[in-house]
């Protein structure tokens, strides 16, 4: 990014915080939180800041204009001290769901990675090592497309259901927000979780991500009596992971193709039986499910199918964020310096209808002329833009800032 482009983005961020900082609310117990800021100047990270009120915080944003704004999930006795002297009091429970952790076919179209050592370039999810030189350092250019964000939203909905249904948190204790880029944050404020250490939080992570869970532990298996032997499994009305395994299995079988069943490793006889009796399988869920219904589908086949159901119901989260009791999290109603979109918090009841490409737009006035190297087609508000390749364009400010922040364009001379 050249200096002219950097100054242009900073000036727009300055205008935003001058006009919109009144919208920024203080997190609970602001005096016990650490704040961190990534500044425009040399991209320096400033940490261990503390504010006595939301007015002080808003004033800091106006005067310093950060690229990113963060606050701690933790509560401290002395937040402005170095980590070992802060005096940890507890931490909220936080979950980060990012499209980067969800394999979608569209990443092969719009996400680019470049090896920092040899400049070898590829598309899709970055490899662990560069296939040419073996380096593990990459420069990534990801894109927040509608498919990616919809997949992240569906994972978020699954997580909210788990937190409220399985863990018993009330809807008032669970908050959700769009990160301003490629995912969602789910935040639990509850006194019972404050004192949980990293290992306790890992237990929650393992439950949510189905680590160590096996269908046999949740009612899948053979039942023997004197007169008969049956294979049984969980039903849709069961609570917790029993019901989730049943739901995942039901959804998989309802929509599965022959190729899907082959991919699981099922034998031809079992596949033929499932395809032939699809209607009976769907109807069987009105009672106890199809576990002992279809001839030719044995216990090993049902285990493979139920394992797929279990996997589909787990939630793809950034596990490090949840277990880290000192984590810094982006502050709501501030700008995401990677997109120019806002982090937007909203009630969990709004998750289905939430549209990040409408409700997270920060810049709703003016236009800008930019030189675009390459960018995929995208939507902001009701307008579609692109695709672009090595061209000059005059765009609404929100679209221009998005491309500039993503490093896909420069301000025109």
mmCIF file of C-alpha atoms in Angstrom:
data_model
loop_
_atom_site.group_PDB
_atom_site.id
_atom_site.type_symbol
_atom_site.label_atom_id
_atom_site.label_comp_id
_atom_site.label_asym_id
_atom_site.label_seq_id
_atom_site.Cartn_x
_atom_site.Cartn_y
_atom_site.Cartn_z
ATOM 1 C CA UNK A 1 0.000 0.000 0.000
ATOM 2 C CA UNK A 2 1.466 3.352 -1.016
ATOM 3 C CA UNK A 3 1.526 6.354 1.303
ATOM 4 C CA UNK A 4 -1.188 8.225 -0.565
ATOM 5 C CA UNK A 5 -3.591 5.324 -0.168
ATOM 6 C CA UNK A 6 -2.690 4.921 3.499
ATOM 7 C CA UNK A 7 -3.354 8.626 4.147
ATOM 8 C CA UNK A 8 -6.656 8.441 2.248
ATOM 9 C CA UNK A 9 -7.873 5.522 4.397
ATOM 10 C CA UNK A 10 -6.707 7.246 7.590
ATOM 11 C CA UNK A 11 -8.561 10.424 6.642
ATOM 12 C CA UNK A 12 -11.783 8.486 6.101
ATOM 13 C CA UNK A 13 -11.326 6.701 9.440
ATOM 14 C CA UNK A 14 -10.743 10.105 11.065
ATOM 15 C CA UNK A 15 -14.030 11.374 9.663
ATOM 16 C CA UNK A 16 -15.821 8.268 10.911
ATOM 17 C CA UNK A 17 -14.598 8.557 14.510
ATOM 18 C CA UNK A 18 -15.264 12.307 14.530
ATOM 19 C CA UNK A 19 -18.891 11.739 13.531
ATOM 20 C CA UNK A 20 -19.727 8.275 14.871
ATOM 21 C CA UNK A 21 -17.783 7.748 18.085
ATOM 22 C CA UNK A 22 -20.939 8.523 20.096
ATOM 23 C CA UNK A 23 -22.236 5.107 18.980
ATOM 24 C CA UNK A 24 -19.412 3.254 20.721
ATOM 25 C CA UNK A 25 -20.545 1.737 24.004
ATOM 26 C CA UNK A 26 -18.277 0.713 26.861
ATOM 27 C CA UNK A 27 -17.918 -3.008 27.570
ATOM 28 C CA UNK A 28 -19.126 -4.107 31.000
ATOM 29 C CA UNK A 29 -16.770 -3.009 33.810
ATOM 30 C CA UNK A 30 -14.726 -0.779 31.511
ATOM 31 C CA UNK A 31 -12.357 0.239 34.338
ATOM 32 C CA UNK A 32 -11.194 -3.380 34.665
ATOM 33 C CA UNK A 33 -10.546 -3.943 30.951
ATOM 34 C CA UNK A 34 -7.332 -3.662 28.988
ATOM 35 C CA UNK A 35 -7.579 -1.918 25.600
ATOM 36 C CA UNK A 36 -5.309 -2.325 22.599
ATOM 37 C CA UNK A 37 -5.021 -0.360 19.355
ATOM 38 C CA UNK A 38 -3.248 -0.925 16.068
ATOM 39 C CA UNK A 39 -2.266 2.529 14.870
ATOM 40 C CA UNK A 40 -1.822 3.682 11.286
ATOM 41 C CA UNK A 41 1.662 4.994 11.940
ATOM 42 C CA UNK A 42 4.033 2.140 11.122
ATOM 43 C CA UNK A 43 1.190 -0.255 12.056
ATOM 44 C CA UNK A 44 2.287 -0.123 15.710
ATOM 45 C CA UNK A 45 0.278 -2.068 18.314
ATOM 46 C CA UNK A 46 -0.406 -0.133 21.525
ATOM 47 C CA UNK A 47 -1.533 -2.266 24.494
ATOM 48 C CA UNK A 48 -2.153 -1.990 28.242
ATOM 49 C CA UNK A 49 -4.380 1.077 27.871
ATOM 50 C CA UNK A 50 -7.173 1.690 30.375
ATOM 51 C CA UNK A 51 -10.107 4.091 30.482
ATOM 52 C CA UNK A 52 -12.204 5.268 33.372
ATOM 53 C CA UNK A 53 -15.259 5.975 31.237
ATOM 54 C CA UNK A 54 -16.660 5.571 27.755
ATOM 55 C CA UNK A 55 -16.152 9.315 27.206
ATOM 56 C CA UNK A 56 -12.392 8.876 27.703
ATOM 57 C CA UNK A 57 -12.397 5.991 25.226
ATOM 58 C CA UNK A 58 -14.300 7.977 22.600
ATOM 59 C CA UNK A 59 -11.922 10.912 23.031
ATOM 60 C CA UNK A 60 -8.911 8.628 22.515
ATOM 61 C CA UNK A 61 -10.393 7.271 19.279
ATOM 62 C CA UNK A 62 -11.011 10.774 17.930
ATOM 63 C CA UNK A 63 -7.498 11.955 18.767
ATOM 64 C CA UNK A 64 -5.545 8.844 17.699
ATOM 65 C CA UNK A 65 -7.676 7.285 14.906
ATOM 66 C CA UNK A 66 -6.640 3.613 15.146
ATOM 67 C CA UNK A 67 -6.826 1.087 12.352
ATOM 68 C CA UNK A 68 -8.162 -1.548 14.789
ATOM 69 C CA UNK A 69 -9.656 -1.294 18.298
ATOM 70 C CA UNK A 70 -9.588 -4.156 20.825
ATOM 71 C CA UNK A 71 -10.500 -4.782 24.460
ATOM 72 C CA UNK A 72 -9.783 -7.688 26.793
ATOM 73 C CA UNK A 73 -12.208 -10.484 27.494
ATOM 74 C CA UNK A 74 -10.539 -10.505 30.924
ATOM 75 C CA UNK A 75 -11.116 -8.316 33.981
ATOM 76 C CA UNK A 76 -8.003 -7.067 35.813
ATOM 77 C CA UNK A 77 -7.157 -5.296 39.048
ATOM 78 C CA UNK A 78 -4.669 -3.027 37.239
ATOM 79 C CA UNK A 79 -5.307 -3.292 33.456
ATOM 80 C CA UNK A 80 -2.562 -0.823 32.461
ATOM 81 C CA UNK A 81 0.240 -2.927 33.989
ATOM 82 C CA UNK A 82 2.261 -5.565 32.134
ATOM 83 C CA UNK A 83 0.589 -8.958 31.964
ATOM 84 C CA UNK A 84 2.289 -10.490 35.009
ATOM 85 C CA UNK A 85 1.245 -7.543 37.202
ATOM 86 C CA UNK A 86 -2.329 -6.979 36.023
ATOM 87 C CA UNK A 87 -4.020 -9.150 38.656
ATOM 88 C CA UNK A 88 -6.388 -11.381 36.659
ATOM 89 C CA UNK A 89 -9.927 -11.388 38.119
ATOM 90 C CA UNK A 90 -11.771 -13.450 35.525
ATOM 91 C CA UNK A 91 -12.816 -13.441 31.878
ATOM 92 C CA UNK A 92 -15.932 -13.630 29.745
ATOM 93 C CA UNK A 93 -16.465 -16.634 27.498
ATOM 94 C CA UNK A 94 -15.777 -15.785 23.859
ATOM 95 C CA UNK A 95 -16.086 -17.676 20.582
ATOM 96 C CA UNK A 96 -14.706 -16.678 17.182
ATOM 97 C CA UNK A 97 -16.230 -18.193 14.055
ATOM 98 C CA UNK A 98 -14.264 -17.255 10.960
ATOM 99 C CA UNK A 99 -14.749 -18.340 7.360
ATOM 100 C CA UNK A 100 -10.995 -19.064 7.307
ATOM 101 C CA UNK A 101 -11.738 -22.209 9.360
ATOM 102 C CA UNK A 102 -14.617 -23.371 7.160
ATOM 103 C CA UNK A 103 -13.748 -25.140 3.903
ATOM 104 C CA UNK A 104 -15.920 -23.695 1.130
ATOM 105 C CA UNK A 105 -15.456 -24.165 -2.596
ATOM 106 C CA UNK A 106 -15.431 -20.418 -3.213
ATOM 107 C CA UNK A 107 -12.094 -19.961 -1.412
ATOM 108 C CA UNK A 108 -10.408 -21.497 -4.463
ATOM 109 C CA UNK A 109 -11.844 -18.649 -6.517
ATOM 110 C CA UNK A 110 -11.221 -15.544 -4.409
ATOM 111 C CA UNK A 111 -8.582 -16.317 -1.729
ATOM 112 C CA UNK A 112 -4.914 -15.925 -2.655
ATOM 113 C CA UNK A 113 -1.772 -16.804 -0.702
ATOM 114 C CA UNK A 114 1.789 -15.818 -1.550
ATOM 115 C CA UNK A 115 4.902 -17.406 -0.048
ATOM 116 C CA UNK A 116 6.857 -14.733 1.821
ATOM 117 C CA UNK A 117 10.171 -16.324 0.861
ATOM 118 C CA UNK A 118 9.914 -17.348 -2.794
ATOM 119 C CA UNK A 119 6.678 -15.542 -3.870
ATOM 120 C CA UNK A 120 5.056 -18.753 -5.094
ATOM 121 C CA UNK A 121 1.317 -18.064 -5.353
ATOM 122 C CA UNK A 122 -1.732 -20.266 -4.949
ATOM 123 C CA UNK A 123 -5.481 -20.044 -4.367
ATOM 124 C CA UNK A 124 -7.690 -21.420 -1.617
ATOM 125 C CA UNK A 125 -6.679 -22.271 1.955
ATOM 126 C CA UNK A 126 -2.952 -21.770 2.478
ATOM 127 C CA UNK A 127 -0.826 -24.931 2.877
ATOM 128 C CA UNK A 128 1.156 -25.670 6.030
ATOM 129 C CA UNK A 129 4.353 -25.308 3.994
ATOM 130 C CA UNK A 130 5.175 -23.736 0.653
ATOM 131 C CA UNK A 131 5.303 -26.573 -1.936
ATOM 132 C CA UNK A 132 8.326 -24.941 -3.573
ATOM 133 C CA UNK A 133 10.624 -23.751 -0.765
ATOM 134 C CA UNK A 134 9.058 -25.196 2.399
ATOM 135 C CA UNK A 135 8.513 -21.829 4.090
ATOM 136 C CA UNK A 136 5.632 -21.561 6.577
ATOM 137 C CA UNK A 137 5.232 -17.802 6.178
ATOM 138 C CA UNK A 138 2.584 -16.498 3.781
ATOM 139 C CA UNK A 139 0.938 -13.256 2.777
ATOM 140 C CA UNK A 140 -2.796 -13.940 2.492
ATOM 141 C CA UNK A 141 -5.475 -12.011 0.645
ATOM 142 C CA UNK A 142 -8.863 -13.348 1.662
ATOM 143 C CA UNK A 143 -12.233 -12.080 0.536
ATOM 144 C CA UNK A 144 -15.505 -11.817 2.526
ATOM 145 C CA UNK A 145 -17.893 -13.260 -0.053
ATOM 146 C CA UNK A 146 -21.568 -14.026 0.585
ATOM 147 C CA UNK A 147 -21.041 -17.801 0.495
ATOM 148 C CA UNK A 148 -18.254 -17.619 3.092
ATOM 149 C CA UNK A 149 -20.240 -15.384 5.420
ATOM 150 C CA UNK A 150 -23.384 -17.482 5.094
ATOM 151 C CA UNK A 151 -21.397 -20.591 6.074
ATOM 152 C CA UNK A 152 -20.018 -18.686 9.088
ATOM 153 C CA UNK A 153 -23.543 -17.599 10.013
ATOM 154 C CA UNK A 154 -24.808 -21.188 9.974
ATOM 155 C CA UNK A 155 -21.972 -22.237 12.288
ATOM 156 C CA UNK A 156 -22.891 -19.313 14.565
ATOM 157 C CA UNK A 157 -26.525 -20.423 14.694
ATOM 158 C CA UNK A 158 -25.430 -23.940 15.706
ATOM 159 C CA UNK A 159 -23.242 -22.484 18.441
ATOM 160 C CA UNK A 160 -25.999 -20.250 19.824
ATOM 161 C CA UNK A 161 -28.342 -23.245 19.971
ATOM 162 C CA UNK A 162 -25.756 -25.253 21.897
ATOM 163 C CA UNK A 163 -25.068 -22.465 24.381
ATOM 164 C CA UNK A 164 -28.741 -21.846 25.115
ATOM 165 C CA UNK A 165 -30.071 -25.405 24.889
ATOM 166 C CA UNK A 166 -27.209 -27.620 26.101
ATOM 167 C CA UNK A 167 -25.419 -25.241 28.483
ATOM 168 C CA UNK A 168 -28.491 -23.386 29.668
ATOM 169 C CA UNK A 169 -27.297 -19.812 29.150
ATOM 170 C CA UNK A 170 -30.180 -17.353 28.811
ATOM 171 C CA UNK A 171 -30.685 -15.344 25.638
ATOM 172 C CA UNK A 172 -29.791 -12.217 27.613
ATOM 173 C CA UNK A 173 -26.370 -13.650 28.491
ATOM 174 C CA UNK A 174 -25.394 -14.604 24.934
ATOM 175 C CA UNK A 175 -24.499 -11.828 22.493
ATOM 176 C CA UNK A 176 -23.479 -12.065 18.853
ATOM 177 C CA UNK A 177 -21.665 -9.682 16.532
ATOM 178 C CA UNK A 178 -20.365 -9.548 12.983
ATOM 179 C CA UNK A 179 -16.581 -9.136 13.086
ATOM 180 C CA UNK A 180 -16.428 -6.652 10.214
ATOM 181 C CA UNK A 181 -14.635 -9.103 7.948
ATOM 182 C CA UNK A 182 -15.250 -12.842 7.511
ATOM 183 C CA UNK A 183 -17.057 -14.083 10.563
ATOM 184 C CA UNK A 184 -18.955 -13.695 13.808
ATOM 185 C CA UNK A 185 -18.170 -13.421 17.506
ATOM 186 C CA UNK A 186 -20.335 -14.980 20.212
ATOM 187 C CA UNK A 187 -19.883 -13.566 23.690
ATOM 188 C CA UNK A 188 -21.170 -14.956 27.005
ATOM 189 C CA UNK A 189 -21.289 -12.654 30.023
ATOM 190 C CA UNK A 190 -22.119 -14.789 33.048
ATOM 191 C CA UNK A 191 -20.552 -14.804 36.512
ATOM 192 C CA UNK A 192 -20.342 -18.609 36.489
ATOM 193 C CA UNK A 193 -17.825 -18.554 33.610
ATOM 194 C CA UNK A 194 -15.589 -15.722 34.847
ATOM 195 C CA UNK A 195 -13.311 -17.861 36.994
ATOM 196 C CA UNK A 196 -12.997 -20.751 34.557
ATOM 197 C CA UNK A 197 -9.378 -21.503 33.679
ATOM 198 C CA UNK A 198 -8.109 -22.473 30.225
ATOM 199 C CA UNK A 199 -8.561 -26.216 30.824
ATOM 200 C CA UNK A 200 -12.194 -25.748 31.874
ATOM 201 C CA UNK A 201 -12.830 -23.677 28.764
ATOM 202 C CA UNK A 202 -11.181 -26.393 26.680
ATOM 203 C CA UNK A 203 -13.797 -28.842 27.978
ATOM 204 C CA UNK A 204 -16.474 -26.565 26.512
ATOM 205 C CA UNK A 205 -14.504 -26.327 23.254
ATOM 206 C CA UNK A 206 -14.207 -30.120 23.050
ATOM 207 C CA UNK A 207 -17.960 -30.517 23.532
ATOM 208 C CA UNK A 208 -18.806 -27.936 20.869
ATOM 209 C CA UNK A 209 -16.296 -29.264 18.331
ATOM 210 C CA UNK A 210 -17.155 -32.944 19.106
ATOM 211 C CA UNK A 211 -13.595 -33.795 20.131
ATOM 212 C CA UNK A 212 -13.615 -37.266 21.664
ATOM 213 C CA UNK A 213 -17.315 -37.836 20.986
ATOM 214 C CA UNK A 214 -18.358 -41.127 19.449
ATOM 215 C CA UNK A 215 -21.908 -42.121 18.329
ATOM 216 C CA UNK A 216 -21.657 -45.273 20.454
ATOM 217 C CA UNK A 217 -21.533 -43.081 23.557
ATOM 218 C CA UNK A 218 -24.889 -41.581 22.614
ATOM 219 C CA UNK A 219 -27.090 -44.602 22.145
ATOM 220 C CA UNK A 220 -25.871 -46.080 18.872
ATOM 221 C CA UNK A 221 -25.360 -49.843 19.048
ATOM 222 C CA UNK A 222 -26.781 -53.317 19.342
ATOM 223 C CA UNK A 223 -29.421 -54.288 21.852
ATOM 224 C CA UNK A 224 -29.680 -57.967 22.694
ATOM 225 C CA UNK A 225 -32.482 -59.869 24.396
ATOM 226 C CA UNK A 226 -33.427 -63.525 24.585
ATOM 227 C CA UNK A 227 -35.559 -63.348 21.476
ATOM 228 C CA UNK A 228 -34.009 -60.732 19.198
ATOM 229 C CA UNK A 229 -31.038 -58.567 18.427
ATOM 230 C CA UNK A 230 -31.601 -55.004 17.240
ATOM 231 C CA UNK A 231 -29.474 -52.083 16.218
ATOM 232 C CA UNK A 232 -30.727 -48.849 17.796
ATOM 233 C CA UNK A 233 -29.761 -45.200 17.811
ATOM 234 C CA UNK A 234 -30.758 -41.736 19.022
ATOM 235 C CA UNK A 235 -33.975 -39.999 17.938
ATOM 236 C CA UNK A 236 -34.721 -36.432 16.910
ATOM 237 C CA UNK A 237 -36.479 -35.734 20.219
ATOM 238 C CA UNK A 238 -33.428 -36.598 22.329
ATOM 239 C CA UNK A 239 -31.554 -33.898 24.226
ATOM 240 C CA UNK A 240 -27.964 -32.732 23.625
ATOM 241 C CA UNK A 241 -25.623 -34.671 21.384
ATOM 242 C CA UNK A 242 -28.048 -37.615 21.089
ATOM 243 C CA UNK A 243 -30.550 -35.378 19.331
ATOM 244 C CA UNK A 244 -27.828 -33.611 17.363
ATOM 245 C CA UNK A 245 -26.436 -36.888 16.017
ATOM 246 C CA UNK A 246 -29.966 -37.887 15.002
ATOM 247 C CA UNK A 247 -30.534 -34.520 13.307
ATOM 248 C CA UNK A 248 -27.234 -34.679 11.442
ATOM 249 C CA UNK A 249 -27.914 -38.244 10.332
ATOM 250 C CA UNK A 250 -31.437 -37.361 9.215
ATOM 251 C CA UNK A 251 -30.283 -34.352 7.191
ATOM 252 C CA UNK A 252 -27.465 -36.340 5.595
ATOM 253 C CA UNK A 253 -29.656 -39.300 4.595
ATOM 254 C CA UNK A 254 -32.504 -37.085 3.370
ATOM 255 C CA UNK A 255 -30.269 -35.301 0.856
ATOM 256 C CA UNK A 256 -27.532 -37.879 0.231
ATOM 257 C CA UNK A 257 -26.647 -39.074 -3.246
ATOM 258 C CA UNK A 258 -24.980 -42.293 -4.257
ATOM 259 C CA UNK A 259 -21.674 -40.424 -4.492
ATOM 260 C CA UNK A 260 -22.101 -39.088 -0.927
ATOM 261 C CA UNK A 261 -22.636 -42.607 0.390
ATOM 262 C CA UNK A 262 -19.692 -43.969 -1.580
ATOM 263 C CA UNK A 263 -17.505 -41.198 -0.174
ATOM 264 C CA UNK A 264 -18.321 -42.434 3.347
ATOM 265 C CA UNK A 265 -16.978 -45.862 2.446
ATOM 266 C CA UNK A 266 -20.294 -47.737 2.414
ATOM 267 C CA UNK A 267 -20.522 -50.968 0.449
ATOM 268 C CA UNK A 268 -22.658 -51.216 -2.691
ATOM 269 C CA UNK A 269 -25.316 -53.370 -1.004
ATOM 270 C CA UNK A 270 -25.867 -50.814 1.734
ATOM 271 C CA UNK A 271 -25.898 -47.924 -0.736
ATOM 272 C CA UNK A 272 -28.473 -49.657 -2.954
ATOM 273 C CA UNK A 273 -30.687 -50.323 0.061
ATOM 274 C CA UNK A 274 -30.567 -46.720 1.270
ATOM 275 C CA UNK A 275 -31.262 -45.251 -2.171
ATOM 276 C CA UNK A 276 -34.157 -47.665 -2.737
ATOM 277 C CA UNK A 277 -35.774 -47.002 0.656
ATOM 278 C CA UNK A 278 -35.177 -43.225 0.916
ATOM 279 C CA UNK A 279 -38.894 -42.480 1.511
ATOM 280 C CA UNK A 280 -39.144 -45.047 4.293
ATOM 281 C CA UNK A 281 -35.992 -43.674 5.922
ATOM 282 C CA UNK A 282 -37.377 -40.121 5.942
ATOM 283 C CA UNK A 283 -40.731 -41.241 7.399
ATOM 284 C CA UNK A 284 -39.035 -43.366 10.070
ATOM 285 C CA UNK A 285 -37.795 -40.275 11.886
ATOM 286 C CA UNK A 286 -41.371 -39.567 12.972
ATOM 287 C CA UNK A 287 -40.808 -42.333 15.504
ATOM 288 C CA UNK A 288 -37.382 -43.690 16.417
ATOM 289 C CA UNK A 289 -35.404 -43.457 13.209
ATOM 290 C CA UNK A 290 -34.250 -45.967 10.583
ATOM 291 C CA UNK A 291 -31.574 -47.779 12.627
ATOM 292 C CA UNK A 292 -33.193 -51.218 12.410
ATOM 293 C CA UNK A 293 -35.382 -50.589 9.378
ATOM 294 C CA UNK A 294 -33.393 -51.191 6.208
ATOM 295 C CA UNK A 295 -32.219 -54.707 5.343
ATOM 296 C CA UNK A 296 -28.709 -54.724 3.977
ATOM 297 C CA UNK A 297 -27.513 -51.817 6.126
ATOM 298 C CA UNK A 298 -25.507 -53.257 8.998
ATOM 299 C CA UNK A 299 -23.983 -51.859 12.160
ATOM 300 C CA UNK A 300 -20.725 -50.746 10.516
ATOM 301 C CA UNK A 301 -22.622 -48.779 7.876
ATOM 302 C CA UNK A 302 -24.785 -47.081 10.504
ATOM 303 C CA UNK A 303 -21.705 -46.129 12.497
ATOM 304 C CA UNK A 304 -20.171 -44.443 9.451
ATOM 305 C CA UNK A 305 -23.420 -42.602 8.707
ATOM 306 C CA UNK A 306 -23.897 -41.506 12.341
ATOM 307 C CA UNK A 307 -20.276 -40.307 12.485
ATOM 308 C CA UNK A 308 -21.015 -38.098 9.492
ATOM 309 C CA UNK A 309 -24.127 -36.809 11.291
ATOM 310 C CA UNK A 310 -22.077 -36.029 14.386
ATOM 311 C CA UNK A 311 -19.437 -34.211 12.356
ATOM 312 C CA UNK A 312 -22.005 -32.044 10.567
ATOM 313 C CA UNK A 313 -23.473 -30.852 13.882
ATOM 314 C CA UNK A 314 -20.170 -29.794 15.455
ATOM 315 C CA UNK A 315 -19.216 -26.108 15.331
ATOM 316 C CA UNK A 316 -16.074 -24.833 13.617
ATOM 317 C CA UNK A 317 -14.588 -22.257 15.984
ATOM 318 C CA UNK A 318 -11.145 -20.793 16.552
ATOM 319 C CA UNK A 319 -10.374 -22.897 19.621
ATOM 320 C CA UNK A 320 -7.464 -20.693 20.758
ATOM 321 C CA UNK A 321 -9.744 -17.674 21.231
ATOM 322 C CA UNK A 322 -12.044 -19.502 23.638
ATOM 323 C CA UNK A 323 -9.316 -21.028 25.789
ATOM 324 C CA UNK A 324 -7.238 -17.827 26.001
ATOM 325 C CA UNK A 325 -8.233 -16.047 29.235
ATOM 326 C CA UNK A 326 -6.300 -12.879 28.285
ATOM 327 C CA UNK A 327 -7.621 -12.458 24.735
ATOM 328 C CA UNK A 328 -8.125 -9.077 23.080
ATOM 329 C CA UNK A 329 -11.358 -8.854 21.062
ATOM 330 C CA UNK A 330 -12.478 -6.236 18.545
ATOM 331 C CA UNK A 331 -14.740 -3.574 20.078
ATOM 332 C CA UNK A 332 -18.281 -3.237 18.685
ATOM 333 C CA UNK A 333 -19.139 -0.256 16.455
ATOM 334 C CA UNK A 334 -15.475 0.300 15.555
ATOM 335 C CA UNK A 335 -13.975 -0.131 12.105
ATOM 336 C CA UNK A 336 -12.240 -3.251 10.890
ATOM 337 C CA UNK A 337 -9.054 -1.998 9.252
ATOM 338 C CA UNK A 338 -9.010 -4.946 6.833
ATOM 339 C CA UNK A 339 -12.326 -4.018 5.206
ATOM 340 C CA UNK A 340 -13.548 -0.626 6.435
ATOM 341 C CA UNK A 341 -16.724 -2.345 7.624
ATOM 342 C CA UNK A 342 -17.932 -2.065 11.212
ATOM 343 C CA UNK A 343 -18.049 -4.700 13.879
ATOM 344 C CA UNK A 344 -21.790 -4.829 14.575
ATOM 345 C CA UNK A 345 -23.379 -6.310 17.697
ATOM 346 C CA UNK A 346 -27.013 -7.407 17.636
ATOM 347 C CA UNK A 347 -29.457 -9.669 19.555
ATOM 348 C CA UNK A 348 -29.203 -13.384 18.858
ATOM 349 C CA UNK A 349 -32.823 -13.311 17.690
ATOM 350 C CA UNK A 350 -31.660 -11.243 14.671
ATOM 351 C CA UNK A 351 -29.008 -13.684 13.458
ATOM 352 C CA UNK A 352 -31.128 -15.260 10.703
ATOM 353 C CA UNK A 353 -32.020 -11.909 9.114
ATOM 354 C CA UNK A 354 -28.701 -10.121 9.655
ATOM 355 C CA UNK A 355 -27.105 -8.914 6.408
ATOM 356 C CA UNK A 356 -23.450 -7.904 6.925
ATOM 357 C CA UNK A 357 -23.292 -6.280 3.502
ATOM 358 C CA UNK A 358 -25.999 -3.816 4.537
ATOM 359 C CA UNK A 359 -25.833 -3.429 8.292
ATOM 360 C CA UNK A 360 -22.033 -3.144 8.637
ATOM 361 C CA UNK A 361 -21.537 -0.355 6.080
ATOM 362 C CA UNK A 362 -19.784 2.580 7.746
ATOM 363 C CA UNK A 363 -19.260 4.962 4.809
ATOM 364 C CA UNK A 364 -22.560 5.934 3.218
ATOM 365 C CA UNK A 365 -21.618 9.208 1.534
ATOM 366 C CA UNK A 366 -19.279 10.385 -1.237
ATOM 367 C CA UNK A 367 -17.366 8.497 -3.908
ATOM 368 C CA UNK A 368 -13.716 7.805 -4.699
ATOM 369 C CA UNK A 369 -11.734 7.082 -7.850
ATOM 370 C CA UNK A 370 -9.347 4.153 -7.457
ATOM 371 C CA UNK A 371 -7.094 1.940 -9.580
ATOM 372 C CA UNK A 372 -8.050 -1.705 -9.044
ATOM 373 C CA UNK A 373 -5.512 -4.453 -9.637
ATOM 374 C CA UNK A 374 -7.970 -7.353 -9.394
ATOM 375 C CA UNK A 375 -11.143 -7.978 -7.381
ATOM 376 C CA UNK A 376 -14.056 -10.436 -7.533
ATOM 377 C CA UNK A 377 -17.672 -9.426 -7.935
ATOM 378 C CA UNK A 378 -19.256 -8.304 -4.662
ATOM 379 C CA UNK A 379 -22.347 -6.660 -3.189
ATOM 380 C CA UNK A 380 -22.664 -3.759 -0.775
ATOM 381 C CA UNK A 381 -26.150 -2.617 0.138
ATOM 382 C CA UNK A 382 -28.348 -3.095 -2.919
ATOM 383 C CA UNK A 383 -25.549 -2.621 -5.479
ATOM 384 C CA UNK A 384 -23.273 -5.157 -7.148
ATOM 385 C CA UNK A 385 -19.722 -4.234 -8.188
ATOM 386 C CA UNK A 386 -17.090 -5.874 -10.356
ATOM 387 C CA UNK A 387 -15.430 -8.095 -11.152
ATOM 388 C CA UNK A 388 -12.454 -5.821 -11.769
ATOM 389 C CA UNK A 389 -9.079 -6.381 -13.355
ATOM 390 C CA UNK A 390 -6.475 -3.653 -13.840
ATOM 391 C CA UNK A 391 -8.911 -0.822 -14.282
ATOM 392 C CA UNK A 392 -9.859 2.610 -13.011
ATOM 393 C CA UNK A 393 -13.271 3.019 -11.382
ATOM 394 C CA UNK A 394 -15.294 5.605 -9.503
ATOM 395 C CA UNK A 395 -17.112 3.814 -6.689
ATOM 396 C CA UNK A 396 -19.228 4.652 -3.641
ATOM 397 C CA UNK A 397 -16.938 5.292 -0.685
ATOM 398 C CA UNK A 398 -17.785 2.030 1.135
ATOM 399 C CA UNK A 399 -16.875 -0.075 -1.935
ATOM 400 C CA UNK A 400 -13.705 1.926 -2.558
ATOM 401 C CA UNK A 401 -12.557 1.659 1.065
ATOM 402 C CA UNK A 402 -13.194 -2.096 1.052
ATOM 403 C CA UNK A 403 -10.915 -2.615 -1.954
ATOM 404 C CA UNK A 404 -8.278 -0.225 -0.605
ATOM 405 C CA UNK A 405 -8.209 -1.883 2.835
ATOM 406 C CA UNK A 406 -7.954 -5.329 1.224
ATOM 407 C CA UNK A 407 -4.875 -4.180 -0.680
ATOM 408 C CA UNK A 408 -6.553 -4.760 -4.045
ATOM 409 C CA UNK A 409 -6.509 -1.131 -5.191
ATOM 410 C CA UNK A 410 -4.726 2.197 -4.861
ATOM 411 C CA UNK A 411 -6.030 5.748 -4.811
ATOM 412 C CA UNK A 412 -5.929 7.267 -8.296
ATOM 413 C CA UNK A 413 -3.425 10.046 -8.945
#
